[in-house]
Amino acid sequence: MDKFTQLDGLTAPMDRANVDTDMIIPKQFLKSIKRSGFGPNLFDELRYLDEGKPDQDCTGRPLNEDFVLNQSRYQGASVLLARQNFGCGSSREHAPWALLDYGFRCVIAPSFADIFYNNCFKNGILPIILDEDTVDSLFKEVEAEEGYRLVVDLEAKEIRTPGGRTIAFDVDDFRRHCLLNGLDDIGLTLEDADQIRAYEEKRKQKAPWLFN
Amino acid sequence: MAGKTLYDKLWDDHLVQERDDGTSLIYIDRQLLHEVTSPQAFEGLKLAGRGLWRVNANLATPDHNVPTTVEERKAGNEGIEDPVSKIQVVTLDDNCDEFGVTEFKINDIRQGIVHVVGPEQGATLPGMTVVCGDSHTATHGAFGALAHGIGTSEVEHVMATQCLIQRKMKNMLVKVNGQLGAGVTGKDVVLAVIGKIGTAGGTGYAIEFGGEAIQSLSMEARMTICNMAIEAGARVGLVAVDQTTIDYVKGRPFAPTEDQWEQAVAAWSELHSDADAVFDTVVELEGSEIAPQVTWGNSPEMVVPVNAVVPNPADQSDENQQKAYARALEYMGLTAGQAITDIKLDRVFIGSCTNSRIEDLREAAAVAKGKKVANNIIQALVVPGSGLVKQQAEEEGLDKIFTEAGFEWREPGCSMCLAMNADKLGAGEHCASTSNRNFEGRQGFGGRTHLVSPGMAAAAAIAGHFVDVREVETA
């Protein structure tokens, strides 16, 4: 996993509540057995006018010009500004894989669905929860100013706007530590293997049927 | 000190380690695997040179991609026409063979949707922690098990460590008082709950469903309710263990036997919230007030009783909600004020991890018996949740009832719930579906999904439009 320390990123607004993981990456693309290559199909049904197929070259497909990520001013965006309950629905980790493959490293929203929120951290994406009013103000600024970039500083737990405003955000210490250092949490858990074994021994006495 | 909730008890029983930062290591008793969210996890293990921590904690079956037509299924994996789907199913087989994981392969009678198979085999037991790379894992909470849907990185984490890093959730009690009316099912209860608290209402919570109406329900109905906890935003749904639970589990292939059975039943009798337990949030509904539900929009919270009308966006107080409602009406091709019973349908789907168990099929068959699917319905599918459900339904003659009425009787799998196989909606088509998500494009590009109970779906297939199943004659 790539480290996440500080990001100075062009910001794109996705002005829609309850964006579900089917919308982020439609089911026909879940048939891959790899973790990469989902970027061209991110938001497939919103982004293109035709129906996307797996393993298809997307370069010649008709674009939905109205869709925000198709606008020239948002090309190369790495920060996604979103509305409440972003990432609801299926647990598919293909959703953060698609965001990452497209180039997003940070998603800012008033709220996230639990599984998606968790999946982001496992893939080097920082999901940031800010209150509704602050998110609203960022939407206004982003839409008003072409080339709007946010500086997301995970070390300092703050976002800095082009206008000089500093917005603090909160993030779980363990997840922050893993992101800052690009740590694989399986390796970390296995450091406590003895404790897991001790738990198993104790549990086997009380509930042996669980180990049949 | 206040008593514990069921969730608190399950959490405490599985706590391996509490860390200073508020996260904990939770031990996982059972991991269910399917072909879509496991290949990258197995690949990760291999790349890191790691093995499975405890092989027999894992159980696998292909479900999302498998074809459901009798013809395509005959040849097993070789018969899967879509080459990409085939690779995924074959990869699951190869991985399970390599790592020694028990798998019910494509044409094993025990194959089916993971959330049907686990309970059916007794692989899901009260008091367990159960995970699967699928958000509908909450289903297993119907057994008083702590069941989480997880992502693929976590699947790999559980494979390698038998643990999950978690932060404790808050407790919510959804209490359904009294009794449900005739023709009203678990599906209607959970849709009504989602309508009330919204699709993010349960975010951060473990929801326990309780109250007299829930206690009176069968295990199948409890599974339907817990299955859709995630549609209310909750990763975990729970129902306390009672005699109904124990009777269901007894004698299943993976269930404990003899002395261990007695010991297990004694332990399971503790799996309920204490009388003085404190919940962070309590939501109450009156069972008798719940009518059969139908979703009209593209979020499960966009739901109304069958005798209501499509709502007007202008009546919503919140501006974002108004926009979402207007967009949903446009996508669904509906107008505000239109009666739900006037919605014309093109297809009907009875199946999915929400509603493909024997009781669901009986409920639909009772409505369909001796009748015919309406002419405007292009296709009415019945897809049993597992090979064993299919077998039992055939023993009871349900397949005949369906096929004589004009339904197609299929092989088990996820099918049109998410249309990863060939079963899907055409653009603009309306479908009465017993599945769990009505998102845009979920059942096919441009498809329009309406979520309902199996009885409502069958009644809609016969009428060609929605009808109140309570007013339909049943066998």
PDB file of N, CA and C in Angstrom, chain B residues 16 18 21 24 28 45 53 55 73 90 191 232 281 318 327 337 349 375 388 410:
ATOM      1  N   VAL B  16     -10.038 -10.632  21.407  1.00  0.00           N
ATOM      2  CA  VAL B  16      -8.693 -11.196  21.578  1.00  0.00           C
ATOM      3  C   VAL B  16      -7.785 -10.154  22.215  1.00  0.00           C
ATOM      4  N   GLU B  18      -7.583  -5.693  23.106  1.00  0.00           N
ATOM      5  CA  GLU B  18      -8.028  -4.303  22.974  1.00  0.00           C
ATOM      6  C   GLU B  18      -6.796  -3.441  22.828  1.00  0.00           C
ATOM      7  N   ASP B  21      -5.689   2.486  20.949  1.00  0.00           N
ATOM      8  CA  ASP B  21      -6.332   3.467  20.070  1.00  0.00           C
ATOM      9  C   ASP B  21      -7.828   3.225  19.878  1.00  0.00           C
ATOM     10  N   SER B  24      -9.969  -3.062  18.284  1.00  0.00           N
ATOM     11  CA  SER B  24      -9.820  -4.358  18.950  1.00  0.00           C
ATOM     12  C   SER B  24      -9.604  -5.447  17.919  1.00  0.00           C
ATOM     13  N   ILE B  28     -12.595 -14.606  14.636  1.00  0.00           N
ATOM     14  CA  ILE B  28     -13.641 -14.990  13.676  1.00  0.00           C
ATOM     15  C   ILE B  28     -13.761 -16.517  13.627  1.00  0.00           C
ATOM     16  N   LEU B  45      -2.385 -13.652  -0.213  1.00  0.00           N
ATOM     17  CA  LEU B  45      -1.762 -14.649   0.670  1.00  0.00           C
ATOM     18  C   LEU B  45      -0.559 -15.284  -0.014  1.00  0.00           C
ATOM     19  N   TRP B  53      -4.889 -19.383   8.489  1.00  0.00           N
ATOM     20  CA  TRP B  53      -4.671 -19.581   9.924  1.00  0.00           C
ATOM     21  C   TRP B  53      -5.359 -20.856  10.399  1.00  0.00           C
ATOM     22  N   VAL B  55      -7.798 -23.634   8.524  1.00  0.00           N
ATOM     23  CA  VAL B  55      -8.449 -24.015   7.272  1.00  0.00           C
ATOM     24  C   VAL B  55      -9.924 -24.346   7.477  1.00  0.00           C
ATOM     25  N   ARG B  73     -26.086 -25.151 -16.906  1.00  0.00           N
ATOM     26  CA  ARG B  73     -25.508 -25.743 -15.697  1.00  0.00           C
ATOM     27  C   ARG B  73     -25.084 -27.203 -15.868  1.00  0.00           C
ATOM     28  N   VAL B  90     -13.735 -20.793 -11.769  1.00  0.00           N
ATOM     29  CA  VAL B  90     -12.636 -21.763 -11.810  1.00  0.00           C
ATOM     30  C   VAL B  90     -11.533 -21.362 -10.820  1.00  0.00           C
ATOM     31  N   LEU B 191     -38.343  -3.585   5.189  1.00  0.00           N
ATOM     32  CA  LEU B 191     -38.505  -2.423   4.306  1.00  0.00           C
ATOM     33  C   LEU B 191     -39.151  -1.260   5.066  1.00  0.00           C
ATOM     34  N   ALA B 232     -30.091  -0.520   5.775  1.00  0.00           N
ATOM     35  CA  ALA B 232     -30.342   0.579   6.719  1.00  0.00           C
ATOM     36  C   ALA B 232     -28.999   1.138   7.205  1.00  0.00           C
ATOM     37  N   THR B 281     -29.933   3.589  20.935  1.00  0.00           N
ATOM     38  CA  THR B 281     -31.111   4.062  20.206  1.00  0.00           C
ATOM     39  C   THR B 281     -32.154   2.952  20.191  1.00  0.00           C
ATOM     40  N   ASP B 318     -36.012  18.504   2.938  1.00  0.00           N
ATOM     41  CA  ASP B 318     -34.592  18.707   2.678  1.00  0.00           C
ATOM     42  C   ASP B 318     -34.327  18.865   1.172  1.00  0.00           C
ATOM     43  N   ARG B 327     -34.719  12.846  -9.137  1.00  0.00           N
ATOM     44  CA  ARG B 327     -33.875  12.028  -9.997  1.00  0.00           C
ATOM     45  C   ARG B 327     -34.392  10.590 -10.065  1.00  0.00           C
ATOM     46  N   GLY B 337     -47.703  10.975  -7.303  1.00  0.00           N
ATOM     47  CA  GLY B 337     -49.152  10.831  -7.166  1.00  0.00           C
ATOM     48  C   GLY B 337     -49.714   9.589  -7.838  1.00  0.00           C
ATOM     49  N   PHE B 349     -38.790 -11.260 -10.438  1.00  0.00           N
ATOM     50  CA  PHE B 349     -37.674 -12.088  -9.971  1.00  0.00           C
ATOM     51  C   PHE B 349     -37.924 -12.519  -8.532  1.00  0.00           C
ATOM     52  N   ASN B 375     -49.921 -11.590 -19.448  1.00  0.00           N
ATOM     53  CA  ASN B 375     -49.312 -11.526 -20.779  1.00  0.00           C
ATOM     54  C   ASN B 375     -48.221 -10.472 -20.912  1.00  0.00           C
ATOM     55  N   LEU B 388     -30.246 -27.655  -2.250  1.00  0.00           N
ATOM     56  CA  LEU B 388     -31.115 -28.341  -1.288  1.00  0.00           C
ATOM     57  C   LEU B 388     -32.492 -27.697  -1.188  1.00  0.00           C
ATOM     58  N   ARG B 410     -35.430 -22.270 -12.007  1.00  0.00           N
ATOM     59  CA  ARG B 410     -34.009 -22.232 -12.326  1.00  0.00           C
ATOM     60  C   ARG B 410     -33.123 -22.992 -11.339  1.00  0.00           C
TER      61      ARG B 410
END
